[in-house]
Amino acid sequence: MIGWRIQRVAATGSTNDDVKNAAEAGESEGLVITAREQTSGRGRQGRVWHSPEGNLYASVLLRPRIPVSEWPTYSFVVALSIYDAVQKALPSAPITLKWPNDVLVDGKKISGILIETVEGGLVVGIGINILHFPAEALYPCTSLAAEGNQQVTISAVLDDLLIALDRWHMVRQTQGFEVVRNDWLAHAKQGILKVKLPGQETPIEGLMNGLDEQGNLILRMDNEQDRLISTGDVLGFL
């Protein structure tokens, strides 16, 4: 089990930056820095992550004992951990997963993940909407409060998240990606996906046909050929 060491701060620019600095100074696995608000929060592909007080913002240092080439699969490890924590808070809600690492409640995004590499480890940034969610975003959003749980605390969600992350981290290291992949696919929203690729204005469409061994999305195209997608945004389901 990971010995989590939680540092709580009122405000910071970015919890990911704080954990990266600690990692580069030799900090061991298990450091968690959480802030009530961030002034320079960011998400995937350099997007701004609005971070007002009332939501969960935390970054975690992991040092996986698997080949570095397999580290990208940790986005699925983290997504499953968030899934478990959100399900604990919303046990009756329809919760699904969206490639590459989004957690959806009733089709709306409730969390964000930013994973960055440091020497010998991963800095895992996690945001979960507890009270607030952005009205304007690339994908419709929601929060735990909006979905019916106004009583849950940030601390309780963090505790559940770390319990789940500890478990999935161990599963990934001892049982491999296949177990993680199968569980992720069991919770993933299926069907025809509309995917926007970097540098392309027009999204492509294809039937979700699983994940490969590196976590790339497999789309079955109209010509019955499979296409691997390594980077992109799923804009919707048809």
PDB file of C-alpha atoms in Angstrom:
ATOM      1  CA  MET A   1       0.000   0.000   0.000  1.00  0.00           C
ATOM      2  CA  ILE A   2       1.057   3.549  -0.691  1.00  0.00           C
ATOM      3  CA  GLY A   3       1.737   5.685   2.352  1.00  0.00           C
ATOM      4  CA  TRP A   4      -0.085   8.845   1.310  1.00  0.00           C
ATOM      5  CA  ARG A   5       1.328  12.095   2.686  1.00  0.00           C
ATOM      6  CA  ILE A   6      -1.232  14.841   2.176  1.00  0.00           C
ATOM      7  CA  GLN A   7      -0.277  18.508   2.137  1.00  0.00           C
ATOM      8  CA  ARG A   8      -3.220  20.921   2.109  1.00  0.00           C
ATOM      9  CA  VAL A   9      -2.818  24.516   0.961  1.00  0.00           C
ATOM     10  CA  ALA A  10      -5.346  27.315   0.666  1.00  0.00           C
ATOM     11  CA  ALA A  11      -4.292  28.428  -2.804  1.00  0.00           C
ATOM     12  CA  THR A  12      -1.529  27.794  -5.299  1.00  0.00           C
ATOM     13  CA  GLY A  13      -0.788  28.355  -8.933  1.00  0.00           C
ATOM     14  CA  SER A  14      -0.861  24.678  -9.841  1.00  0.00           C
ATOM     15  CA  THR A  15      -0.741  21.615  -7.604  1.00  0.00           C
ATOM     16  CA  ASN A  16       0.917  19.745 -10.477  1.00  0.00           C
ATOM     17  CA  ASP A  17       3.758  22.252 -10.529  1.00  0.00           C
ATOM     18  CA  ASP A  18       4.129  21.948  -6.756  1.00  0.00           C
ATOM     19  CA  VAL A  19       4.362  18.151  -6.894  1.00  0.00           C
ATOM     20  CA  LYS A  20       6.737  18.298  -9.880  1.00  0.00           C
ATOM     21  CA  ASN A  21       9.076  20.546  -7.912  1.00  0.00           C
ATOM     22  CA  ALA A  22       8.970  18.167  -4.957  1.00  0.00           C
ATOM     23  CA  ALA A  23       9.571  15.157  -7.219  1.00  0.00           C
ATOM     24  CA  GLU A  24      12.579  16.797  -8.827  1.00  0.00           C
ATOM     25  CA  ALA A  25      13.951  17.401  -5.326  1.00  0.00           C
ATOM     26  CA  GLY A  26      13.767  13.658  -4.637  1.00  0.00           C
ATOM     27  CA  GLU A  27      10.351  13.250  -3.002  1.00  0.00           C
ATOM     28  CA  SER A  28       9.200   9.628  -2.802  1.00  0.00           C
ATOM     29  CA  GLU A  29       5.962   8.116  -4.068  1.00  0.00           C
ATOM     30  CA  GLY A  30       2.797   9.021  -2.201  1.00  0.00           C
ATOM     31  CA  LEU A  31       3.019  12.796  -1.925  1.00  0.00           C
ATOM     32  CA  VAL A  32      -0.379  14.463  -2.365  1.00  0.00           C
ATOM     33  CA  ILE A  33      -0.835  18.218  -2.592  1.00  0.00           C
ATOM     34  CA  THR A  34      -4.386  19.523  -2.579  1.00  0.00           C
ATOM     35  CA  ALA A  35      -5.541  23.137  -2.800  1.00  0.00           C
ATOM     36  CA  ARG A  36      -8.834  24.889  -2.163  1.00  0.00           C
ATOM     37  CA  GLU A  37      -8.244  26.855  -5.352  1.00  0.00           C
ATOM     38  CA  GLN A  38      -5.685  27.171  -8.152  1.00  0.00           C
ATOM     39  CA  THR A  39      -4.796  30.361  -9.959  1.00  0.00           C
ATOM     40  CA  SER A  40      -3.079  28.686 -12.929  1.00  0.00           C
ATOM     41  CA  GLY A  41      -4.764  25.304 -13.201  1.00  0.00           C
ATOM     42  CA  ARG A  42      -4.432  23.536 -16.529  1.00  0.00           C
ATOM     43  CA  GLY A  43      -5.795  20.492 -18.287  1.00  0.00           C
ATOM     44  CA  ARG A  44      -4.877  18.352 -21.268  1.00  0.00           C
ATOM     45  CA  GLN A  45      -3.268  20.005 -24.286  1.00  0.00           C
ATOM     46  CA  GLY A  46      -2.571  23.197 -22.329  1.00  0.00           C
ATOM     47  CA  ARG A  47      -6.214  24.061 -21.735  1.00  0.00           C
ATOM     48  CA  VAL A  48      -7.115  26.286 -18.798  1.00  0.00           C
ATOM     49  CA  TRP A  49      -8.711  24.403 -15.895  1.00  0.00           C
ATOM     50  CA  HIS A  50     -10.882  26.882 -13.976  1.00  0.00           C
ATOM     51  CA  SER A  51     -10.330  26.178 -10.299  1.00  0.00           C
ATOM     52  CA  PRO A  52     -12.660  28.140  -7.992  1.00  0.00           C
ATOM     53  CA  GLU A  53     -13.001  27.187  -4.349  1.00  0.00           C
ATOM     54  CA  GLY A  54     -15.461  24.358  -3.754  1.00  0.00           C
ATOM     55  CA  ASN A  55     -14.055  21.592  -5.953  1.00  0.00           C
ATOM     56  CA  LEU A  56     -11.329  18.990  -5.492  1.00  0.00           C
ATOM     57  CA  TYR A  57      -7.905  19.874  -6.913  1.00  0.00           C
ATOM     58  CA  ALA A  58      -5.142  17.437  -6.076  1.00  0.00           C
ATOM     59  CA  SER A  59      -1.878  16.183  -7.525  1.00  0.00           C
ATOM     60  CA  VAL A  60      -0.230  12.896  -6.633  1.00  0.00           C
ATOM     61  CA  LEU A  61       3.296  11.575  -7.129  1.00  0.00           C
ATOM     62  CA  LEU A  62       3.529   7.986  -8.361  1.00  0.00           C
ATOM     63  CA  ARG A  63       6.683   6.078  -9.222  1.00  0.00           C
ATOM     64  CA  PRO A  64       5.445   3.080 -11.254  1.00  0.00           C
ATOM     65  CA  ARG A  65       7.638   0.000 -11.280  1.00  0.00           C
ATOM     66  CA  ILE A  66       6.851  -0.853 -14.887  1.00  0.00           C
ATOM     67  CA  PRO A  67       8.646   0.111 -18.116  1.00  0.00           C
ATOM     68  CA  VAL A  68       8.469   3.816 -18.907  1.00  0.00           C
ATOM     69  CA  SER A  69       7.004   2.945 -22.307  1.00  0.00           C
ATOM     70  CA  GLU A  70       3.902   1.651 -20.488  1.00  0.00           C
ATOM     71  CA  TRP A  71       3.353   4.724 -18.321  1.00  0.00           C
ATOM     72  CA  PRO A  72       0.779   6.276 -20.697  1.00  0.00           C
ATOM     73  CA  THR A  73      -1.654   3.532 -19.667  1.00  0.00           C
ATOM     74  CA  TYR A  74      -1.871   5.220 -16.260  1.00  0.00           C
ATOM     75  CA  SER A  75      -4.534   7.562 -17.626  1.00  0.00           C
ATOM     76  CA  PHE A  76      -6.888   4.562 -17.455  1.00  0.00           C
ATOM     77  CA  VAL A  77      -5.705   3.680 -13.945  1.00  0.00           C
ATOM     78  CA  VAL A  78      -6.571   7.196 -12.805  1.00  0.00           C
ATOM     79  CA  ALA A  79      -9.894   7.289 -14.666  1.00  0.00           C
ATOM     80  CA  LEU A  80     -10.993   4.070 -12.964  1.00  0.00           C
ATOM     81  CA  SER A  81      -9.971   5.491  -9.589  1.00  0.00           C
ATOM     82  CA  ILE A  82     -12.084   8.588 -10.171  1.00  0.00           C
ATOM     83  CA  TYR A  83     -14.936   6.392 -11.389  1.00  0.00           C
ATOM     84  CA  ASP A  84     -14.882   4.490  -8.087  1.00  0.00           C
ATOM     85  CA  ALA A  85     -14.811   7.691  -6.011  1.00  0.00           C
ATOM     86  CA  VAL A  86     -17.661   9.287  -7.966  1.00  0.00           C
ATOM     87  CA  GLN A  87     -19.710   6.103  -7.758  1.00  0.00           C
ATOM     88  CA  LYS A  88     -19.267   6.145  -3.976  1.00  0.00           C
ATOM     89  CA  ALA A  89     -20.686   9.685  -3.908  1.00  0.00           C
ATOM     90  CA  LEU A  90     -23.442   9.002  -6.473  1.00  0.00           C
ATOM     91  CA  PRO A  91     -24.334   5.311  -6.068  1.00  0.00           C
ATOM     92  CA  SER A  92     -27.493   5.496  -8.196  1.00  0.00           C
ATOM     93  CA  ALA A  93     -26.193   7.719 -10.993  1.00  0.00           C
ATOM     94  CA  PRO A  94     -25.412   6.500 -14.526  1.00  0.00           C
ATOM     95  CA  ILE A  95     -21.606   6.820 -14.620  1.00  0.00           C
ATOM     96  CA  THR A  96     -19.567   6.009 -17.711  1.00  0.00           C
ATOM     97  CA  LEU A  97     -16.037   6.503 -19.021  1.00  0.00           C
ATOM     98  CA  LYS A  98     -15.018   8.388 -22.157  1.00  0.00           C
ATOM     99  CA  TRP A  99     -11.685   7.975 -23.919  1.00  0.00           C
ATOM    100  CA  PRO A 100      -9.035   8.881 -23.059  1.00  0.00           C
ATOM    101  CA  ASN A 101      -9.647   9.622 -19.380  1.00  0.00           C
ATOM    102  CA  ASP A 102     -12.968  11.364 -18.751  1.00  0.00           C
ATOM    103  CA  VAL A 103     -15.597  10.314 -16.217  1.00  0.00           C
ATOM    104  CA  LEU A 104     -19.184  11.146 -17.183  1.00  0.00           C
ATOM    105  CA  VAL A 105     -22.285  11.332 -15.021  1.00  0.00           C
ATOM    106  CA  ASP A 106     -25.453  11.087 -17.096  1.00  0.00           C
ATOM    107  CA  GLY A 107     -23.346  11.965 -20.129  1.00  0.00           C
ATOM    108  CA  LYS A 108     -21.714  15.055 -18.563  1.00  0.00           C
ATOM    109  CA  LYS A 109     -18.071  15.451 -17.609  1.00  0.00           C
ATOM    110  CA  ILE A 110     -17.396  15.630 -13.876  1.00  0.00           C
ATOM    111  CA  SER A 111     -13.612  15.436 -13.691  1.00  0.00           C
ATOM    112  CA  GLY A 112     -10.334  16.148 -15.399  1.00  0.00           C
ATOM    113  CA  ILE A 113      -6.917  14.499 -15.426  1.00  0.00           C
ATOM    114  CA  LEU A 114      -3.477  15.855 -16.288  1.00  0.00           C
ATOM    115  CA  ILE A 115      -0.568  13.404 -16.089  1.00  0.00           C
ATOM    116  CA  GLU A 116       2.963  14.743 -16.478  1.00  0.00           C
ATOM    117  CA  THR A 117       6.267  12.889 -16.438  1.00  0.00           C
ATOM    118  CA  VAL A 118       9.172  13.666 -14.129  1.00  0.00           C
ATOM    119  CA  GLU A 119      12.445  11.811 -13.653  1.00  0.00           C
ATOM    120  CA  GLY A 120      11.451   8.385 -12.371  1.00  0.00           C
ATOM    121  CA  GLY A 121       7.798   9.120 -11.875  1.00  0.00           C
ATOM    122  CA  LEU A 122       4.412  10.521 -12.795  1.00  0.00           C
ATOM    123  CA  VAL A 123       2.677  13.615 -11.469  1.00  0.00           C
ATOM    124  CA  VAL A 124      -1.050  12.928 -11.599  1.00  0.00           C
ATOM    125  CA  GLY A 125      -3.276  15.995 -11.466  1.00  0.00           C
ATOM    126  CA  ILE A 126      -6.945  15.363 -10.695  1.00  0.00           C
ATOM    127  CA  GLY A 127      -9.870  17.746 -10.596  1.00  0.00           C
ATOM    128  CA  ILE A 128     -13.350  16.625  -9.535  1.00  0.00           C
ATOM    129  CA  ASN A 129     -16.314  18.989  -9.656  1.00  0.00           C
ATOM    130  CA  ILE A 130     -17.868  18.929  -6.188  1.00  0.00           C
ATOM    131  CA  LEU A 131     -19.929  22.141  -6.058  1.00  0.00           C
ATOM    132  CA  HIS A 132     -19.214  23.946  -9.326  1.00  0.00           C
ATOM    133  CA  PHE A 133     -18.746  23.218 -13.008  1.00  0.00           C
ATOM    134  CA  PRO A 134     -17.963  25.446 -15.992  1.00  0.00           C
ATOM    135  CA  ALA A 135     -21.021  26.543 -17.943  1.00  0.00           C
ATOM    136  CA  GLU A 136     -19.030  26.797 -21.152  1.00  0.00           C
ATOM    137  CA  ALA A 137     -16.640  23.984 -22.001  1.00  0.00           C
ATOM    138  CA  LEU A 138     -15.614  21.733 -24.870  1.00  0.00           C
ATOM    139  CA  TYR A 139     -17.932  19.064 -23.435  1.00  0.00           C
ATOM    140  CA  PRO A 140     -21.049  19.436 -21.183  1.00  0.00           C
ATOM    141  CA  CYS A 141     -20.088  19.344 -17.500  1.00  0.00           C
ATOM    142  CA  THR A 142     -21.688  18.665 -14.142  1.00  0.00           C
ATOM    143  CA  SER A 143     -20.821  18.371 -10.427  1.00  0.00           C
ATOM    144  CA  LEU A 144     -21.622  16.077  -7.519  1.00  0.00           C
ATOM    145  CA  ALA A 145     -23.906  18.763  -6.095  1.00  0.00           C
ATOM    146  CA  ALA A 146     -25.758  19.208  -9.385  1.00  0.00           C
ATOM    147  CA  GLU A 147     -26.267  15.448  -9.571  1.00  0.00           C
ATOM    148  CA  GLY A 148     -27.895  15.316  -6.144  1.00  0.00           C
ATOM    149  CA  ASN A 149     -25.170  15.041  -3.499  1.00  0.00           C
ATOM    150  CA  GLN A 150     -24.899  18.402  -1.753  1.00  0.00           C
ATOM    151  CA  GLN A 151     -23.583  16.907   1.498  1.00  0.00           C
ATOM    152  CA  VAL A 152     -20.366  15.228   0.398  1.00  0.00           C
ATOM    153  CA  THR A 153     -17.132  16.926   1.432  1.00  0.00           C
ATOM    154  CA  ILE A 154     -13.970  17.432  -0.576  1.00  0.00           C
ATOM    155  CA  SER A 155     -12.037  15.559   2.101  1.00  0.00           C
ATOM    156  CA  ALA A 156     -14.320  12.517   1.861  1.00  0.00           C
ATOM    157  CA  VAL A 157     -14.029  12.394  -1.927  1.00  0.00           C
ATOM    158  CA  LEU A 158     -10.238  12.688  -1.683  1.00  0.00           C
ATOM    159  CA  ASP A 159     -10.114   9.807   0.801  1.00  0.00           C
ATOM    160  CA  ASP A 160     -12.190   7.584  -1.495  1.00  0.00           C
ATOM    161  CA  LEU A 161     -10.098   8.622  -4.494  1.00  0.00           C
ATOM    162  CA  LEU A 162      -6.809   7.709  -2.803  1.00  0.00           C
ATOM    163  CA  ILE A 163      -8.157   4.342  -1.650  1.00  0.00           C
ATOM    164  CA  ALA A 164      -9.176   3.552  -5.226  1.00  0.00           C
ATOM    165  CA  LEU A 165      -5.930   4.876  -6.705  1.00  0.00           C
ATOM    166  CA  ASP A 166      -3.892   2.754  -4.311  1.00  0.00           C
ATOM    167  CA  ARG A 167      -5.804  -0.329  -5.462  1.00  0.00           C
ATOM    168  CA  TRP A 168      -5.659   0.355  -9.209  1.00  0.00           C
ATOM    169  CA  HIS A 169      -1.989   1.340  -9.005  1.00  0.00           C
ATOM    170  CA  MET A 170      -1.274  -2.075  -7.485  1.00  0.00           C
ATOM    171  CA  VAL A 171      -3.452  -3.864 -10.043  1.00  0.00           C
ATOM    172  CA  ARG A 172      -1.611  -2.180 -12.904  1.00  0.00           C
ATOM    173  CA  GLN A 173       1.802  -3.103 -11.529  1.00  0.00           C
ATOM    174  CA  THR A 174       1.019  -6.689 -10.552  1.00  0.00           C
ATOM    175  CA  GLN A 175      -1.588  -7.801 -13.108  1.00  0.00           C
ATOM    176  CA  GLY A 176      -0.776  -5.708 -16.153  1.00  0.00           C
ATOM    177  CA  PHE A 177      -2.749  -3.398 -18.406  1.00  0.00           C
ATOM    178  CA  GLU A 178      -5.165  -6.056 -19.657  1.00  0.00           C
ATOM    179  CA  VAL A 179      -7.063  -6.154 -16.351  1.00  0.00           C
ATOM    180  CA  VAL A 180      -7.235  -2.360 -16.274  1.00  0.00           C
ATOM    181  CA  ARG A 181      -8.272  -2.193 -19.926  1.00  0.00           C
ATOM    182  CA  ASN A 182     -11.042  -4.764 -19.507  1.00  0.00           C
ATOM    183  CA  ASP A 183     -12.503  -2.956 -16.512  1.00  0.00           C
ATOM    184  CA  TRP A 184     -12.279   0.401 -18.292  1.00  0.00           C
ATOM    185  CA  LEU A 185     -14.054  -1.016 -21.356  1.00  0.00           C
ATOM    186  CA  ALA A 186     -16.777  -2.502 -19.143  1.00  0.00           C
ATOM    187  CA  HIS A 187     -17.654   1.021 -17.975  1.00  0.00           C
ATOM    188  CA  ALA A 188     -16.983   2.885 -21.234  1.00  0.00           C
ATOM    189  CA  LYS A 189     -19.725   4.571 -23.214  1.00  0.00           C
ATOM    190  CA  GLN A 190     -20.063   2.572 -26.423  1.00  0.00           C
ATOM    191  CA  GLY A 191     -21.354   3.343 -29.896  1.00  0.00           C
ATOM    192  CA  ILE A 192     -20.336   5.567 -32.782  1.00  0.00           C
ATOM    193  CA  LEU A 193     -17.897   8.252 -31.634  1.00  0.00           C
ATOM    194  CA  LYS A 194     -17.261  11.678 -33.081  1.00  0.00           C
ATOM    195  CA  VAL A 195     -13.554  12.390 -32.566  1.00  0.00           C
ATOM    196  CA  LYS A 196     -11.655  15.617 -33.220  1.00  0.00           C
ATOM    197  CA  LEU A 197      -8.021  15.030 -34.099  1.00  0.00           C
ATOM    198  CA  PRO A 198      -5.237  17.584 -33.526  1.00  0.00           C
ATOM    199  CA  GLY A 199      -4.838  19.936 -36.472  1.00  0.00           C
ATOM    200  CA  GLN A 200      -8.050  18.835 -38.182  1.00  0.00           C
ATOM    201  CA  GLU A 201     -11.180  20.978 -38.266  1.00  0.00           C
ATOM    202  CA  THR A 202     -13.621  18.228 -39.240  1.00  0.00           C
ATOM    203  CA  PRO A 203     -14.166  15.425 -36.698  1.00  0.00           C
ATOM    204  CA  ILE A 204     -14.048  11.820 -37.819  1.00  0.00           C
ATOM    205  CA  GLU A 205     -16.678   9.231 -36.925  1.00  0.00           C
ATOM    206  CA  GLY A 206     -16.292   5.555 -36.199  1.00  0.00           C
ATOM    207  CA  LEU A 207     -17.616   2.709 -34.096  1.00  0.00           C
ATOM    208  CA  MET A 208     -15.701   2.205 -30.869  1.00  0.00           C
ATOM    209  CA  ASN A 209     -13.946  -1.139 -31.227  1.00  0.00           C
ATOM    210  CA  GLY A 210     -11.859  -1.294 -28.061  1.00  0.00           C
ATOM    211  CA  LEU A 211      -8.380  -0.237 -26.977  1.00  0.00           C
ATOM    212  CA  ASP A 212      -5.047  -1.600 -28.103  1.00  0.00           C
ATOM    213  CA  GLU A 213      -2.257  -2.675 -25.728  1.00  0.00           C
ATOM    214  CA  GLN A 214      -0.999   0.917 -25.397  1.00  0.00           C
ATOM    215  CA  GLY A 215      -4.446   2.375 -24.687  1.00  0.00           C
ATOM    216  CA  ASN A 216      -4.975   3.819 -28.160  1.00  0.00           C
ATOM    217  CA  LEU A 217      -8.603   4.057 -29.237  1.00  0.00           C
ATOM    218  CA  ILE A 218      -9.647   1.616 -31.964  1.00  0.00           C
ATOM    219  CA  LEU A 219     -12.298   2.994 -34.321  1.00  0.00           C
ATOM    220  CA  ARG A 220     -14.049   0.819 -36.890  1.00  0.00           C
ATOM    221  CA  MET A 221     -14.507   3.072 -39.909  1.00  0.00           C
ATOM    222  CA  ASP A 222     -17.137   2.950 -42.678  1.00  0.00           C
ATOM    223  CA  ASN A 223     -14.778   0.908 -44.848  1.00  0.00           C
ATOM    224  CA  GLU A 224     -14.706  -1.799 -42.138  1.00  0.00           C
ATOM    225  CA  GLN A 225     -11.047  -1.012 -41.414  1.00  0.00           C
ATOM    226  CA  ASP A 226      -9.823  -0.240 -37.906  1.00  0.00           C
ATOM    227  CA  ARG A 227      -8.077   3.065 -37.245  1.00  0.00           C
ATOM    228  CA  LEU A 228      -5.883   3.699 -34.201  1.00  0.00           C
ATOM    229  CA  ILE A 229      -6.287   7.051 -32.458  1.00  0.00           C
ATOM    230  CA  SER A 230      -3.501   8.037 -30.068  1.00  0.00           C
ATOM    231  CA  THR A 231      -4.499  11.659 -29.435  1.00  0.00           C
ATOM    232  CA  GLY A 232      -7.814  13.433 -29.795  1.00  0.00           C
ATOM    233  CA  ASP A 233     -11.057  14.526 -28.174  1.00  0.00           C
ATOM    234  CA  VAL A 234     -14.281  12.544 -28.245  1.00  0.00           C
ATOM    235  CA  LEU A 235     -16.846  15.277 -28.897  1.00  0.00           C
ATOM    236  CA  GLY A 236     -19.933  13.108 -28.791  1.00  0.00           C
ATOM    237  CA  PHE A 237     -21.694   9.838 -29.409  1.00  0.00           C
ATOM    238  CA  LEU A 238     -24.037   9.097 -32.305  1.00  0.00           C
TER     239      LEU A 238
END
